[in-house]
Coordinates of C-alpha atoms in Angstrom, one line a residue:
M16 CA -29.0 -24.6 31.5
K17 CA -25.9 -22.5 32.3
L18 CA -24.7 -25.2 34.7
F19 CA -25.1 -27.9 31.9
F20 CA -23.0 -25.9 29.5
T21 CA -20.3 -25.3 32.1
F22 CA -20.2 -29.0 32.9
L23 CA -20.0 -29.8 29.2
L24 CA -17.1 -27.4 28.6
L25 CA -15.2 -28.7 31.6
T26 CA -15.7 -32.3 30.4
L27 CA -14.4 -31.4 26.9
Y28 CA -11.5 -29.4 28.4
T29 CA -10.5 -32.3 30.7
Q30 CA -10.6 -34.9 27.9
T31 CA -8.5 -32.7 25.6
F32 CA -5.8 -31.9 28.1
A33 CA -5.8 -35.3 29.9
Q34 CA -4.8 -37.0 26.7
T35 CA -1.4 -38.6 26.9
G36 CA 0.6 -40.0 24.1
N37 CA 3.4 -42.5 23.4
L38 CA 7.1 -41.6 23.5
Y39 CA 9.6 -43.3 21.3
K40 CA 13.4 -43.2 21.1
G41 CA 15.4 -44.3 18.1
T42 CA 17.5 -43.4 15.1
I43 CA 17.2 -42.2 11.6
N44 CA 19.9 -43.6 9.3
N45 CA 21.1 -45.8 12.2
K46 CA 23.0 -42.8 13.7
I47 CA 20.9 -39.7 14.1
K48 CA 19.2 -40.0 17.5
I49 CA 15.6 -38.8 17.8
T50 CA 12.8 -38.8 20.3
L51 CA 9.3 -38.9 19.0
Y52 CA 5.9 -38.3 20.7
L53 CA 2.6 -39.3 19.3
Q54 CA -1.0 -38.7 20.4
G55 CA -3.9 -40.7 19.0
L56 CA -2.3 -44.1 18.5
N57 CA -4.6 -45.8 21.0
E58 CA -7.8 -43.8 20.5
G59 CA -10.6 -43.9 17.9
T60 CA -10.4 -45.6 14.6
N61 CA -7.7 -45.9 12.0
A62 CA -9.4 -43.0 10.2
D63 CA -8.6 -40.7 13.1
Q64 CA -5.7 -38.4 12.8
I65 CA -2.5 -39.0 14.8
I66 CA -0.5 -35.9 15.7
G67 CA 2.8 -35.5 17.4
V68 CA 6.2 -33.9 17.5
Y69 CA 9.8 -35.2 17.3
K70 CA 13.2 -33.7 17.8
Y71 CA 16.7 -34.6 17.2
D72 CA 18.3 -35.4 20.6
T73 CA 21.0 -32.8 19.9
N74 CA 18.5 -30.1 19.2
K75 CA 15.8 -28.3 21.3
D76 CA 13.4 -27.5 18.4
Y77 CA 10.3 -29.6 17.8
I78 CA 9.1 -30.7 14.4
L79 CA 5.3 -31.2 14.0
L80 CA 4.0 -34.6 12.8
N81 CA 0.6 -35.2 11.2
G82 CA -0.5 -38.6 10.0
Y83 CA -2.5 -41.8 10.0
R84 CA -2.3 -45.5 10.7
N85 CA -4.2 -48.1 8.7
N86 CA -5.6 -51.5 9.7
N87 CA -2.3 -53.3 9.0
G88 CA -0.3 -51.1 11.3
N89 CA 1.2 -49.1 8.5
I90 CA 1.9 -45.5 9.4
S91 CA 2.4 -42.3 7.4
F92 CA 3.5 -39.0 9.0
I93 CA 4.3 -35.7 7.3
E94 CA 6.8 -33.6 9.2
L95 CA 6.2 -29.9 9.4
P96 CA 8.9 -27.7 11.0
N97 CA 7.1 -24.7 9.4
T98 CA 4.3 -24.3 6.8
N99 CA 6.3 -26.4 4.2
F100 CA 6.6 -30.1 4.8
T101 CA 10.2 -31.3 4.7
G102 CA 9.8 -35.1 4.9
T103 CA 7.7 -38.1 5.4
F104 CA 7.9 -41.1 7.7
L105 CA 6.5 -44.3 6.2
G106 CA 6.6 -47.4 8.4
T107 CA 5.0 -50.2 10.3
L108 CA 3.8 -50.1 13.9
T109 CA 4.1 -53.3 15.9
K110 CA 3.5 -53.5 19.6
N111 CA 6.1 -51.1 20.9
R112 CA 8.1 -50.4 17.7
I113 CA 7.9 -48.4 14.6
V114 CA 10.2 -49.3 11.7
G115 CA 10.4 -47.8 8.3
K116 CA 12.0 -45.1 6.2
W117 CA 12.2 -41.4 6.2
I118 CA 11.9 -39.7 2.8
S119 CA 12.9 -36.1 2.2
A120 CA 10.2 -33.9 0.6
N121 CA 12.0 -33.7 -2.7
Q122 CA 12.6 -37.5 -2.5
T123 CA 16.3 -37.2 -3.0
K124 CA 17.1 -38.7 0.4
Q125 CA 15.8 -41.9 2.0
Y126 CA 17.0 -43.2 5.4
P127 CA 15.8 -46.1 7.5
F128 CA 14.4 -45.3 10.9
E129 CA 13.7 -47.5 13.9
L130 CA 11.9 -46.4 17.1
T131 CA 11.1 -48.2 20.3
E132 CA 8.5 -47.0 22.8
I133 CA 9.9 -46.1 26.1
V134 CA 8.2 -45.9 29.5
A135 CA 8.2 -42.2 29.8
T136 CA 8.2 -40.2 33.0
K137 CA 5.4 -37.7 33.7
E138 CA 8.0 -34.9 33.1
Q139 CA 9.0 -36.3 29.7
L140 CA 5.4 -36.5 28.6
N141 CA 4.7 -33.0 29.8
T142 CA 7.7 -31.7 28.0
F143 CA 6.6 -33.2 24.7
E144 CA 3.0 -32.3 25.2
N145 CA 4.0 -28.7 25.8
G146 CA 6.2 -28.9 22.7
L147 CA 3.2 -30.0 20.7
V148 CA 1.0 -27.2 22.1
E149 CA 3.7 -24.6 21.4
K150 CA 4.2 -25.9 17.8
G151 CA 0.4 -25.7 17.3
K152 CA 0.4 -22.1 18.5
E153 CA 3.2 -21.3 16.1
F154 CA 1.2 -22.6 13.2
R155 CA -1.8 -20.3 14.1
N156 CA 0.5 -17.4 13.4
Y157 CA 1.1 -18.4 9.7

């Protein structure tokens, strides 16, 4: 029985940490360059949560993303740099692109965004996966 539970835990651990995501590069407002990483786009159903992080290419800090995709490819992500959300990404996912608008939390600013999936290196994926894990740890402290 002990062996069974050990095997079960190892299986769950491997599935959790073997998960890879999609990496996108693009712009907000046609000039602010960002890189965005999402996990969960290709797994499960549209009711399953999609998580990720993004960062401005000129900044090292990650911003947590939490969202969903519907049957039509529409996406909605809330950005959380800390415990207060600061903006929302609303857009459409088609093949390897996400296009839409970013809206500030107080709805006073709206900017178009456009992202294209890139073929990421293992190092790039690891960097963003680590950023996601670290951001998650940070939220446990709140």
